Coordinates of C-alpha atoms and ligand atoms in Angstrom, one line a residue:
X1351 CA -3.5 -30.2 -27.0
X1352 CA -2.3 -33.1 -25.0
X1353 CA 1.2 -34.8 -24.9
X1354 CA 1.9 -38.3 -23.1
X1355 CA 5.6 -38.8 -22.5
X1356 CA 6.8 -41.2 -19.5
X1357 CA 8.9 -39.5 -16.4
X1358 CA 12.4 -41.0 -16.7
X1359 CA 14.7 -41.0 -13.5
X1360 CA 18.1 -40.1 -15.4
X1361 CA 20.1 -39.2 -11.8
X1362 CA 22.3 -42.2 -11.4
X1363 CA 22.9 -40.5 -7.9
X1364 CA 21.7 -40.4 -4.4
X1365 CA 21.3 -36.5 -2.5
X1366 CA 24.4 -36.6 -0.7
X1367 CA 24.2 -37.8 2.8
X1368 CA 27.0 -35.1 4.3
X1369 CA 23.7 -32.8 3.3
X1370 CA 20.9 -35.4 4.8
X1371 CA 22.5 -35.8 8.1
X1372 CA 22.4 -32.1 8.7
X1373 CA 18.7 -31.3 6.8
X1374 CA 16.9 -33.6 9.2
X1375 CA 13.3 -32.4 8.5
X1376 CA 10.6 -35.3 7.0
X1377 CA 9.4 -34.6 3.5
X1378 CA 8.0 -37.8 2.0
X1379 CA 4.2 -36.7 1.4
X1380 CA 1.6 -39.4 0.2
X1381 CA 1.3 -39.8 -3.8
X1382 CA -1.5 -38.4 -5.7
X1383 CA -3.8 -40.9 -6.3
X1384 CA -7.4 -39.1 -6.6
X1385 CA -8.6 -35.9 -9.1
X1386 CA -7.9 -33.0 -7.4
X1387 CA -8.4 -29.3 -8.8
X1388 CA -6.2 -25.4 -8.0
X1389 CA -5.8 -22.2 -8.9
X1390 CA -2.1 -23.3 -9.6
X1391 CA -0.2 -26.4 -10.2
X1392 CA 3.7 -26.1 -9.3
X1393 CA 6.0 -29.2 -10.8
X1394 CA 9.1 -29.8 -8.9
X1395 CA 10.2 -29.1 -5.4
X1396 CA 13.6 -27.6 -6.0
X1397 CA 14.1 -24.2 -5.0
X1398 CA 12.3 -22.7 -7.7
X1399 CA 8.8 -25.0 -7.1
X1400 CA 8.9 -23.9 -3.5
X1401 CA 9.6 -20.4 -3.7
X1402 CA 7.1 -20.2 -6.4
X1403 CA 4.6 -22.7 -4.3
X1404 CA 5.2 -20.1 -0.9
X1405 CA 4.8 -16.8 -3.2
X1406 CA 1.2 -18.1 -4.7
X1407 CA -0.1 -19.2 -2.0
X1408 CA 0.8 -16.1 -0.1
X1409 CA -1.4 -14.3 -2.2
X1410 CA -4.3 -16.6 -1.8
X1411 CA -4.1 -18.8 -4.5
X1412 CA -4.9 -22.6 -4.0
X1413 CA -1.4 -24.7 -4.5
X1414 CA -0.8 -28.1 -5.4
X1415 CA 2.8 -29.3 -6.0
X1416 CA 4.0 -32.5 -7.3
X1417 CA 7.6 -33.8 -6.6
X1418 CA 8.6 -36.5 -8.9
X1419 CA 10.9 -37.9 -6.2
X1420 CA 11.5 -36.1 -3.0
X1421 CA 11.9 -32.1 -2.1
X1422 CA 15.8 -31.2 -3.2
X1423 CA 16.4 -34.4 -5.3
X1424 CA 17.7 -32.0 -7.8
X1425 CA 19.9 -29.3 -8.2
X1426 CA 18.5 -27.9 -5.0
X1427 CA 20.2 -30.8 -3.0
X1428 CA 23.1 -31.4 -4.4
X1429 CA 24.9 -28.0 -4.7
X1430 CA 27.8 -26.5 -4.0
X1431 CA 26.4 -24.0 -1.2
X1432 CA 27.3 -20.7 -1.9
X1433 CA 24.6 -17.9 -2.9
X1434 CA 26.6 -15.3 -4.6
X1435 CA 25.3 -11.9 -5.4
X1436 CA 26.8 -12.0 -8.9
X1437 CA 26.3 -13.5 -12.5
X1438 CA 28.6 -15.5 -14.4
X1439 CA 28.4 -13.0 -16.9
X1440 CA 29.9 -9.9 -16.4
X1441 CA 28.0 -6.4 -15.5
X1442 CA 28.6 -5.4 -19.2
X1443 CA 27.5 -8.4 -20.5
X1444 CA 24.6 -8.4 -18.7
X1445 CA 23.5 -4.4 -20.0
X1446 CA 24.2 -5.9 -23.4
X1447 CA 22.1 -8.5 -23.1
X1448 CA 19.1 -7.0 -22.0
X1449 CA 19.9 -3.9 -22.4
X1450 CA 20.6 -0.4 -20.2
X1451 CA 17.6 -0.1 -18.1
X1452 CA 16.2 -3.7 -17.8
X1453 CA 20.2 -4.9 -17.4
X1454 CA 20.5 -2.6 -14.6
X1455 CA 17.2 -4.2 -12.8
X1456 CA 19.1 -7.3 -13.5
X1457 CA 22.4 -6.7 -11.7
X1458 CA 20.7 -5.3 -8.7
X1459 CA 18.2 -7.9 -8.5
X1460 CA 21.2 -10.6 -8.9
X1461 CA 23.0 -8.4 -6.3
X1462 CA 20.7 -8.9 -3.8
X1463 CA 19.9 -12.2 -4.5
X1464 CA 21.9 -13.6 -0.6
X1465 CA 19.6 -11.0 0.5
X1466 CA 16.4 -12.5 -0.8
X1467 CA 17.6 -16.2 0.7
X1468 CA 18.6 -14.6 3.7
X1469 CA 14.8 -13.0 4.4
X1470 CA 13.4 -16.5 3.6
X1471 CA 15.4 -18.7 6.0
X1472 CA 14.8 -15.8 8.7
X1473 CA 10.7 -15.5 7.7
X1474 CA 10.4 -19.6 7.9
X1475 CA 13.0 -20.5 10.9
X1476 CA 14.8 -22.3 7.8
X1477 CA 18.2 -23.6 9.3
X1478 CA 19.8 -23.9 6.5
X1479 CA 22.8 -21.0 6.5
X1480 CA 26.4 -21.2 8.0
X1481 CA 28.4 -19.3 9.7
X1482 CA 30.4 -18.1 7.2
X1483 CA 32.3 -14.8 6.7
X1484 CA 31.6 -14.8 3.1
X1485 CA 32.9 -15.5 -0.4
X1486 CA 36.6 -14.8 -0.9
X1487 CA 37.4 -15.1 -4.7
X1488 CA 40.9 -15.8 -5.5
X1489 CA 43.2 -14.6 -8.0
X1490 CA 44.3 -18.0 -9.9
X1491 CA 47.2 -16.2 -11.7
X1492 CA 48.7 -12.8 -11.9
X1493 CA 46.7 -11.7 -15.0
X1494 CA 43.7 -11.6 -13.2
X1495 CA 44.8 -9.2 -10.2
X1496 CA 43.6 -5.9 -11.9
X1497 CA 40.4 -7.9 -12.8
X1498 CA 39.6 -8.7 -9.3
X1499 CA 40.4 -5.4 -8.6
X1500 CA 38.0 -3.3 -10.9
X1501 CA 35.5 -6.1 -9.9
X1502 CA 36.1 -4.7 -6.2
X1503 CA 35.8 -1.1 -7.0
X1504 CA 32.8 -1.9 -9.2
X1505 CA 31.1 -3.2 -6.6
X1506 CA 32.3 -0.2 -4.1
X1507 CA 31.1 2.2 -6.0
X1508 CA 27.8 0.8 -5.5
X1509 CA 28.0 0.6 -1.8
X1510 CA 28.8 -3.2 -1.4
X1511 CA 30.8 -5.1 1.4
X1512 CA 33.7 -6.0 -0.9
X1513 CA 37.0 -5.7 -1.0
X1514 CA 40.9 -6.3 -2.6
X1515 CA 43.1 -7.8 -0.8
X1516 CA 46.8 -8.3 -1.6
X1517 CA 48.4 -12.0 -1.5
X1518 CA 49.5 -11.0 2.3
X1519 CA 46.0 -10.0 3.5
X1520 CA 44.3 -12.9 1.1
X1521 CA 46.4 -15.9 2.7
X1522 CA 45.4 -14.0 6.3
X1523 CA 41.8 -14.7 5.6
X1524 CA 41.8 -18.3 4.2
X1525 CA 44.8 -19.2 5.7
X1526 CA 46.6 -20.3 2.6
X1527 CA 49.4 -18.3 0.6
X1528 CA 48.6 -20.2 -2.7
X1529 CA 46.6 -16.9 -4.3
X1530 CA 48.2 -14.4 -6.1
X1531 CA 45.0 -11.8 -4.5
X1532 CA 41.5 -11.7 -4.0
X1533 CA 38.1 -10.1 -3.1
X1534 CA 36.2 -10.8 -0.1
X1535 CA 32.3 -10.4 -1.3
X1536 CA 30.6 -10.2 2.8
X1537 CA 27.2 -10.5 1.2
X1538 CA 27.4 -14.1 0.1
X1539 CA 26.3 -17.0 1.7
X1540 CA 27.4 -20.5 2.7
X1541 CA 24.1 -22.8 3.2
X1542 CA 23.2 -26.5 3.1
X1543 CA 21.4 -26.3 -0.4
X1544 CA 18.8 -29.2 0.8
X1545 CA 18.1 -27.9 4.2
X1546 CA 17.2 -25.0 2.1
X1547 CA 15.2 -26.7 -0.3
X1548 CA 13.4 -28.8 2.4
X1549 CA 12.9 -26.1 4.8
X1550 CA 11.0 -23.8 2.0
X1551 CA 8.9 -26.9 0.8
X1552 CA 8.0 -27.8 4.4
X1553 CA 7.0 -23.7 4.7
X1554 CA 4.9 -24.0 1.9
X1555 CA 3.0 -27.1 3.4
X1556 CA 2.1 -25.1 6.7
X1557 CA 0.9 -21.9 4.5
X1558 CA -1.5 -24.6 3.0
X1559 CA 0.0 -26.1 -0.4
X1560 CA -1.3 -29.5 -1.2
X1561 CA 1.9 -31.5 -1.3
X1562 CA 2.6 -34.8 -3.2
X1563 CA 5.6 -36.6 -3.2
X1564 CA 6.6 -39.6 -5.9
X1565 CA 4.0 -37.9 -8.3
X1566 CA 5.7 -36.8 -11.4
X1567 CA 3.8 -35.4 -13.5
X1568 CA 3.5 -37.3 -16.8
X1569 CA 1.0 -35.9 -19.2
X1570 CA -0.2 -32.3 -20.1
X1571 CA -4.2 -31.5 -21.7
X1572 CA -5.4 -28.8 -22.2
X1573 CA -9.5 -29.0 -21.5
X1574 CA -11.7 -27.0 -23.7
X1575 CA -12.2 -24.5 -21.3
X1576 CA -8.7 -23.4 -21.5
X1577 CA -7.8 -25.1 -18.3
X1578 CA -4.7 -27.3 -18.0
X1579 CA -5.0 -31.2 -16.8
X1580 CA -2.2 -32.9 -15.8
X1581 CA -2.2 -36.8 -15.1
X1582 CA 0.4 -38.2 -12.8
X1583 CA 0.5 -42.1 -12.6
X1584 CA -2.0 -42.4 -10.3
X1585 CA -4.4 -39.2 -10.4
X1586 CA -4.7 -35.8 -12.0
X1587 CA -5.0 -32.1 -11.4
X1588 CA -7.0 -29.8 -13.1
X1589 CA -5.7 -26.2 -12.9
X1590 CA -5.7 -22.8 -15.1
X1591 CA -1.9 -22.3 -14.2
X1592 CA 1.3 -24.8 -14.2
X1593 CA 4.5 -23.8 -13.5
X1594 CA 7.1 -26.3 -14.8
X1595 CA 10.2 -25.7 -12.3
X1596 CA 12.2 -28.8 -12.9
X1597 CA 15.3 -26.9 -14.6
X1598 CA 18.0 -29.7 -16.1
X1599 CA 15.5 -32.6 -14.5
X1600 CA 12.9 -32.3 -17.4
X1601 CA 12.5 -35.2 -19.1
X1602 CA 9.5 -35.0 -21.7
X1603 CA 6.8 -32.5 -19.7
X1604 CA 6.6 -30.5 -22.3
X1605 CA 7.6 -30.7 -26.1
X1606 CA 11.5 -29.6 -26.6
X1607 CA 12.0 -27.7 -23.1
X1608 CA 15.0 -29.9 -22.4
X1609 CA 16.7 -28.6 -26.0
X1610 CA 16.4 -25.2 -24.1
X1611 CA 19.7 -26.1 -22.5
X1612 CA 22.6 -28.2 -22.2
X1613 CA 22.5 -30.8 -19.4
X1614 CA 25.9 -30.8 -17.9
X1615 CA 26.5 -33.1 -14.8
X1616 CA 28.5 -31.2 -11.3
X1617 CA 30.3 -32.9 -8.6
X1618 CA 30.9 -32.7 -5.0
X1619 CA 33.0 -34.4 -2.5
X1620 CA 33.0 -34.1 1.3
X1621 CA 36.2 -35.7 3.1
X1622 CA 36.0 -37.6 6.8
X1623 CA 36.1 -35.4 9.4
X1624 CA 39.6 -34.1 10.5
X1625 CA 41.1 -32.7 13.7
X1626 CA 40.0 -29.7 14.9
X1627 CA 43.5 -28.6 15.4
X1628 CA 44.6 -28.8 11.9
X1629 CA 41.0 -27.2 10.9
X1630 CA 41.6 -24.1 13.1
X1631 CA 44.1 -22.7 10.5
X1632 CA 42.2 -23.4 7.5
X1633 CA 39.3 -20.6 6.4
X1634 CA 39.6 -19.4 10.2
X1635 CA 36.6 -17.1 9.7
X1636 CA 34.4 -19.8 7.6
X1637 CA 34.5 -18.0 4.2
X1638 CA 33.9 -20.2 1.2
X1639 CA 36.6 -20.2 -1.8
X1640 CA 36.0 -20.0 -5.5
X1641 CA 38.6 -18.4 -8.1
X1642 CA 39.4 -17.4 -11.4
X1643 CA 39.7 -20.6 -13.5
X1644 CA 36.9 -21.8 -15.9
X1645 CA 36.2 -25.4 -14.0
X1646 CA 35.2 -26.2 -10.4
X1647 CA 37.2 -24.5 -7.7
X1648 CA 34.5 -24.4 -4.4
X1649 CA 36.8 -25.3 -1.5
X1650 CA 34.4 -24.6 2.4
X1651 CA 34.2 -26.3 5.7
X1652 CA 31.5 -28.1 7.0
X1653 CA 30.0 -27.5 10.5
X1654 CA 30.7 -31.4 10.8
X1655 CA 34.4 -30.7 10.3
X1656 CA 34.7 -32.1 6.6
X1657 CA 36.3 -30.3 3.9
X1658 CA 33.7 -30.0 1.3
X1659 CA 35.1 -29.3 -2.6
X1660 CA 33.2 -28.6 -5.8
X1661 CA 35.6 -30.9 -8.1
X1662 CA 35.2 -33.0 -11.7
X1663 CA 34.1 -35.9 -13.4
X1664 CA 32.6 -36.9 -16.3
X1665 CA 30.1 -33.6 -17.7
X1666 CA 28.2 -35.3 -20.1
X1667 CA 27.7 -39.0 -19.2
X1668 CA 25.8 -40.5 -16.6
X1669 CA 28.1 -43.2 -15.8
X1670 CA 31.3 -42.4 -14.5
X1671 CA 33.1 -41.7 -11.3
X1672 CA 34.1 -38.2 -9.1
X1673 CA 37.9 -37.3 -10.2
X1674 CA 39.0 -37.5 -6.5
X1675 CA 42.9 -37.5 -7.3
X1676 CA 42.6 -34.0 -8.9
X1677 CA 40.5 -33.0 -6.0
X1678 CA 42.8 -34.4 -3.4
X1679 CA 46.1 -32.9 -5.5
X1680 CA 43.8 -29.8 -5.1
X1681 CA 43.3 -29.4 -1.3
X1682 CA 47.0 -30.2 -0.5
X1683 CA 48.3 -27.8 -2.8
X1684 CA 45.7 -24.8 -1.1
X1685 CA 46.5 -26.6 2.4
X1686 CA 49.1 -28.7 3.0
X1687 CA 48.9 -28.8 6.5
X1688 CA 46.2 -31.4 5.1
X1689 CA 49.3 -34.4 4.9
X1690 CA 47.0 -37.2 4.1
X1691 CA 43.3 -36.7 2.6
X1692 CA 40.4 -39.2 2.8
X1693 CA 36.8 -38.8 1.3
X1694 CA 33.7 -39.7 2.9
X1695 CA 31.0 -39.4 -0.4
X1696 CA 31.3 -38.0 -3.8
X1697 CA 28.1 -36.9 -5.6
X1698 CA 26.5 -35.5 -8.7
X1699 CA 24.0 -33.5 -10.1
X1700 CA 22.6 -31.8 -13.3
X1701 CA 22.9 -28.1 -14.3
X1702 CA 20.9 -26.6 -16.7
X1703 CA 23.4 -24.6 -18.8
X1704 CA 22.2 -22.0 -21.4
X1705 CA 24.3 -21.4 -24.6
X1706 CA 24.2 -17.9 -23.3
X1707 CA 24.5 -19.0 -19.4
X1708 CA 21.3 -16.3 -18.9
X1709 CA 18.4 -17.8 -17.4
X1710 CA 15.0 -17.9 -18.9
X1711 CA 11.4 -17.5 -18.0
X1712 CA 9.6 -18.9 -20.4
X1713 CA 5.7 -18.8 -21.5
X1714 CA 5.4 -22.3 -22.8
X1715 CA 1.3 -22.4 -23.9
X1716 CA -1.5 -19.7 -22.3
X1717 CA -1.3 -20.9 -18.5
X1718 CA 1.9 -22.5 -18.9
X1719 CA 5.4 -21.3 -17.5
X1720 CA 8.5 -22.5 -16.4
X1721 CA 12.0 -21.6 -15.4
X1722 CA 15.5 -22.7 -16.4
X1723 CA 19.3 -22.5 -17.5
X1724 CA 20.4 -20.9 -14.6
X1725 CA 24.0 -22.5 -15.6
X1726 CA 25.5 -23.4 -11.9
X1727 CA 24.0 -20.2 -10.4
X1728 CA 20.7 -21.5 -9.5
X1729 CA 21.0 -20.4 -5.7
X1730 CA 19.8 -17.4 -5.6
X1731 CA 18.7 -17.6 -9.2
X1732 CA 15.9 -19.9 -8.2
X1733 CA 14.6 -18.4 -5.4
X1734 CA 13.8 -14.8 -7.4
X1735 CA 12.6 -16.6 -10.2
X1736 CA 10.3 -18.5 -8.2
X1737 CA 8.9 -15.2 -6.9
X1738 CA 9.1 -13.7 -10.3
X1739 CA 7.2 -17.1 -11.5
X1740 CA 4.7 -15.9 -8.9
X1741 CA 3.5 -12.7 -11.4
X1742 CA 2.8 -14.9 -14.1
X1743 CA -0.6 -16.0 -14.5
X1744 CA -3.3 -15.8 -17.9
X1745 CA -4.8 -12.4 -16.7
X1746 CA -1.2 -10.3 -15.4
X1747 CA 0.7 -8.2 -17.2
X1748 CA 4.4 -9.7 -17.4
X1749 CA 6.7 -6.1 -18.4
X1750 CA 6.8 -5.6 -15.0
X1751 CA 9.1 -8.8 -13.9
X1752 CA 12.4 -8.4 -13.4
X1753 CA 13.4 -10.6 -16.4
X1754 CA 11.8 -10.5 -20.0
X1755 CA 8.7 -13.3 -20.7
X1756 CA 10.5 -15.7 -23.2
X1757 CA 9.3 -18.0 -25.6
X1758 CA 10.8 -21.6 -25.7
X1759 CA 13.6 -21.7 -28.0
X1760 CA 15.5 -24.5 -28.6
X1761 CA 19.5 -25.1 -29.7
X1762 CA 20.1 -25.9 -33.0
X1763 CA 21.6 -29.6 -32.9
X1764 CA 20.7 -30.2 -29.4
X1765 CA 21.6 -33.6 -29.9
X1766 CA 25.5 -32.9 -30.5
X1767 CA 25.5 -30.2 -27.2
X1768 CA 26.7 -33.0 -25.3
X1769 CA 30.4 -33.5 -27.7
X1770 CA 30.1 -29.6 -27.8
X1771 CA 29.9 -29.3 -23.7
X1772 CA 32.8 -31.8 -23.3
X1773 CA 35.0 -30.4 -25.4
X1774 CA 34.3 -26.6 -24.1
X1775 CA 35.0 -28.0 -20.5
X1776 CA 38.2 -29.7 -21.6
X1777 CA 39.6 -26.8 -23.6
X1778 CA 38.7 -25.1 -20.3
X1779 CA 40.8 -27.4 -18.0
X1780 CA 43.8 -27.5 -20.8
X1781 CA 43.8 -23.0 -20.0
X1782 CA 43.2 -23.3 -16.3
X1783 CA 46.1 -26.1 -16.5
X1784 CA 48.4 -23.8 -18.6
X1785 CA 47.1 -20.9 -16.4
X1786 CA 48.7 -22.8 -12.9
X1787 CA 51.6 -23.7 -14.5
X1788 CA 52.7 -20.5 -15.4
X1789 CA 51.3 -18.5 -12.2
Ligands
LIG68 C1 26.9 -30.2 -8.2 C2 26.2 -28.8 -8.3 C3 26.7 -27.7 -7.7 C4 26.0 -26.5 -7.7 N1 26.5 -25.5 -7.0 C5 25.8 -24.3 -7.0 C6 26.3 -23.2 -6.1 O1 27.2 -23.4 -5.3 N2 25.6 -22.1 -6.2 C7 24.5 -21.9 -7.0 O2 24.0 -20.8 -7.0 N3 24.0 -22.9 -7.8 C8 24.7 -24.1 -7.7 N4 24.2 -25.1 -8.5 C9 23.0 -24.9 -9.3 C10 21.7 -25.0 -8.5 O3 21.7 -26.1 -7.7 C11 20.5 -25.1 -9.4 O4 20.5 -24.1 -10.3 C12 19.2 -24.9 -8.6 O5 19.2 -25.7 -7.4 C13 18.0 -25.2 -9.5 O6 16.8 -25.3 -8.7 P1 15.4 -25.7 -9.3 O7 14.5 -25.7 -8.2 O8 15.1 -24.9 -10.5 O9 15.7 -27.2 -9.9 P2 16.0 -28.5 -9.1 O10 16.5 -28.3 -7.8 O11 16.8 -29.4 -10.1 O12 14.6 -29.2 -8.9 C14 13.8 -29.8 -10.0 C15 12.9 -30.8 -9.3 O13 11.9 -31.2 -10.3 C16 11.6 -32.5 -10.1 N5 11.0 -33.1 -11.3 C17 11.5 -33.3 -12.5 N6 10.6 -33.8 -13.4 C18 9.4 -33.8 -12.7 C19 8.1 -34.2 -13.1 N7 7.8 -34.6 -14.3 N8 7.1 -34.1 -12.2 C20 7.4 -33.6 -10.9 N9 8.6 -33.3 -10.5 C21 9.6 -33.3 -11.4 C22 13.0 -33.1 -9.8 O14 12.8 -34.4 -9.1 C23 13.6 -32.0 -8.9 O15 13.3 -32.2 -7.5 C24 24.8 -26.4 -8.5 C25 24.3 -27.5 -9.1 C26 24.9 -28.7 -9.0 C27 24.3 -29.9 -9.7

C-alpha cells in the first residue's frame, strides 16, 4: 500500500501572540533529513501527539515525532483555555451512545479529564495553568435555570465540586448581574493551551523522543514486512506503529480521514491591557465564563490583564475576518464598567467536529491509528486519548480502552458539510439571538 499526497498549510493564521509571550519555551527542532527507524512514529505535536509521544516512551518504546510546523500550531495553541470535566453531549446521550457500562467509563473518564491535565503539568513542571477558581456556567435565559440545576445535582450526587447559584450569588462570583443563574464546576481549569502543548512536547524530548520540527509527513508505505514507512520531504521513518494525531489539520495522510469530520474554523480575541482598577471587579476570583447558548460564549482574564473572549467569524471559509463588534457589544453588555473596548489580536483555528460531536479512535490499516473529532472539546479530550492512543499497538488487545476501536468512516457528501455547518451555526445564532431578546 502506498499513498503520495502533498502536506498543504490551510491555517491562514499565526498562533496567537497573547499565548507566545506567556509560553516562552524553544521548540523549533532540526528537520528530518536522514532514514531513521522506531518502535513508534507519532504525527503531530498537538496535545494528542505529545501525550501519546510521553505515554510510549514511558513504557520503553523508541519515539519519533514529526511536527509539520511547530509544537501547538494547531488546535493545541489556539484555544479557548478551559479544560472542562464534561462533554457536549449530555450524560444520557453519552449512555446511549455507547451504551450503560462503557458510557459510564466514558463520563467518569471525561469527568476527570482537568484531573488528568492537572497531574501532567504537575509531573513535568508544565507552567501552563491559571489561577482560576473554575468554570461558572451561566444561565443565558430563564428556560435554562432548572437545566443548570439538575446538571448541579447530577454532578452532586456523584461527589463533585459543583454548585447552583441564584442570579444574586452568580453576579457575586463574576461580578456581573447579566445571568439569570449558574453553576460553578471547581474542577475545571483555565490554562494557556500552547504553554500546554509546548511544555508536554518539550517533556517528551527530555524522556528521549526523537523530535523533528518542519517535517510533515507526506507519504505512507507499507514494506513487506508489515512495517509502516513514512517519507517526509527530506527523509523517512521506518516504524511498525504510526499514530496520526493531527485532528482537523489532516490534509491527505491518509485516504478520506479528513471526511471523518467537518472542519469548522474558531476564534479568539484578546483586548489591550486595562486598568487594574476596573479589572478588580470583573471575575474577582479568576473563574472562566461559558453559558447556555449554542455559539461561542468564553469570556476569562488574562494574567497579562487582557480580557480574552471566544467570539465569531466566518466557520467555514479560510478568508475572512474575527466579528469584533459582536464581541465588543458582548463584553459591555456582561461588563459595562468596560466603557470603551480595544483589541490587541484576533485569531483562528480549526476544530474537528463529528456529525455526532463524539470523538473517535480509529484503526486506520494494521499498525495505523489516529485520533479525532473531538468537536471544541479537545482539552482534556486530547490528553486521554493520547494516553488511550498509548494501548494501541499490532499485538494489544484494544476492549480494554476507555473508548471503542473504530473504523474510519466517512460523511456522506463530505463535500457539502461546509453549506451544512454554516447554516447549522447560523440557525444557532438566529435561537441564541431570539433566546437574549426575550430573557
Ligand atoms: C479557537 C479554538 C478554541 C478552542 N477552545 C477549546 C477549549 O476552550 N477547550 C477545549 O477543550 N478545546 C478547545 N478547542 C479544541 C482543542 O483545541 C482541540 O480539540 C485540541 O487542541 C486538539 O489537539 P490535537 O493534538 O488532537 O490537534 P492539534 O492541536 O490541531 O494538532 C495537530 C498537529 O498536527 C500537525 N500536522 C498536521 N498534518 C501533519 C503532517 N502531515 N505531518 C506532521 N504534522 C502534521 C499540525 O501542524 C498540528 O500541530 C478549541 C479549538 C479552537 C480552534
Amino acid at each position: 500500500m502506498s499513498f503520495s499526497v502533498p502536506f498543504t498549510a490551510h491555517e491562514p493564521c499565526n498562533i496567537p501572540k497573547s499565548y507566545r509571550v506567556l509560553a516562552s519555551k524553544s521548540v523549533e527542532r532540526e528537520t528530518l533529513s536522514s532514514s531513521i527507524e522506531a518502535d513508534a512514529l507519532v504525527v503531530g505535536a498537538g496535545i494528542t501527539g505529545n501525550t501519546l509521544a510521553i505515554h510510549l516512551a514511558e513504557a520503553g518504546k523508541s519515539v519519533v515525532q514529526l511536527e509539520a510546523k511547530v509544537p501547538g500550531w494547531g488546535g493545541s495553541g489556539r484555544a479557548f483555555g478551559s479544560v472542562v470535566p464534561c462533554h457536549k453531549n449530555t450524560e444520557p446521550a453519552i449512555i446511549r451512545h455507547y451504551g450503560e457500562q462503557r458510557g459510564t467509563r466514558v463520563i467518569d473518564a471525561i469527568a476527570q479529564g482537568p484531573a488528568l491535565v492537572a497531574d501532567l503539568l504537575k509531573r513535568h513542571n508544565i507552567d501552563a495553568a491559571f489561577d482560576s477558581g473554575g468554570w461558572a456556567f451561566g444561565a443565558h435565559t430563564k428556560a435554562f435555570e432548572k437545566t443548570l440545576q439538575k446538571r448541579a445535582e447530577y454532578w452532586q450526587s456523584r461527589g463533585a465540586d459543583v454548585e447552583y447559584l441564584d442570579a444574586q450569588k452568580f453576579s457575586r462570583l463574576i461580578g456581573s448581574d447579566y445571568y439569570q443563574a449558574g453553576i460553578v464546576d471547581r474542577r475545571a481549569l483555565s490554562i494557556n493551551p500552547l504553554a500546554y502543548a509546548r511544555g508536554l512536547f518539550e517533556a517528551a524530548h527530555e524522556i528521549g523522543v526523537s523530535q523533528y520540527t518542519n517535517s510533515p509527513a507526506v507519504r505512507l508505505k507499507q514494506k513487506e514486512s508489515g512495517n509502516w514507512q513514512v517519507a517526509t520531504p527530506h527523509g523517512k521513518v521506518e516504524c511498525q506503529n504510526i499514530y496520526i494525531c493531527t485532528n482537523a489539520y489532516t490534509k491527505g495522510i491518509w485516504p478520506g480521514l479528513e471526511k471523518g469530520f467537518v472542519p469548522v474554523r474558531g476564534w479568539g480575541a484578546t483586548t489591550t491591557t486595562i486598568d487594574s482598577e476596573v479589572l478588580a471587579d470583573i471575575l474577582p476570583e479568576n473563574h472562566f465564563i461559558t453559558d447556555t447558548r449554542q455559539l461561542w460564549s468564553g469570556i476569562r482574564k488574562l494574567p497579562s490583564d487582557q480580557m480574552h473572549l471566544g467570539i465569531g467569524g466566518p466557520a467555514v471559509r479560510t478568508n475572512g475576518k474575527a466579528d469584533l463588534k459582536t464581541a465588543s457589544k458582548r463584553l459591555k453588555e456582561v461588563y459595562p464598567s468596560l466603557k470603551s473596548i480595544e483589541w490587541k489580536e484576533s485569531w483562528s483555528g480549526w476544530i474537528a467536529v463529528s456529525t455526532d460531536q463524539f470523538p473517535r479512535i480509529l484503526r486506520l490499516a494494521n499498525g495505523v491509528w489516529a485520533a479525532h473529532g473531538y468537536s471544541g472539546r479537545g482539552l482534556a479530550m486530547a490528553t486521554l486519548l493520547g494516553k488511550e492512543l498509548s494501548f494501541c499497538n499490532v499485538e494489544s488487545d484494544l476492549e480494554n480502552l476507555i473508548l471503542p476501536v473504530e473504523k474510519l468512516s466517512r460523511i456522506p457528501f463530505h463535500k457539502l458539510s461546509p453549506f451544512g455547518a454554516a447554516m447549522l451555526l447560523r440557525w444557532y445564532a438566529f435561537t441564541d439571538y431570539l433566546g437574549v431578546q426575550n430573557r
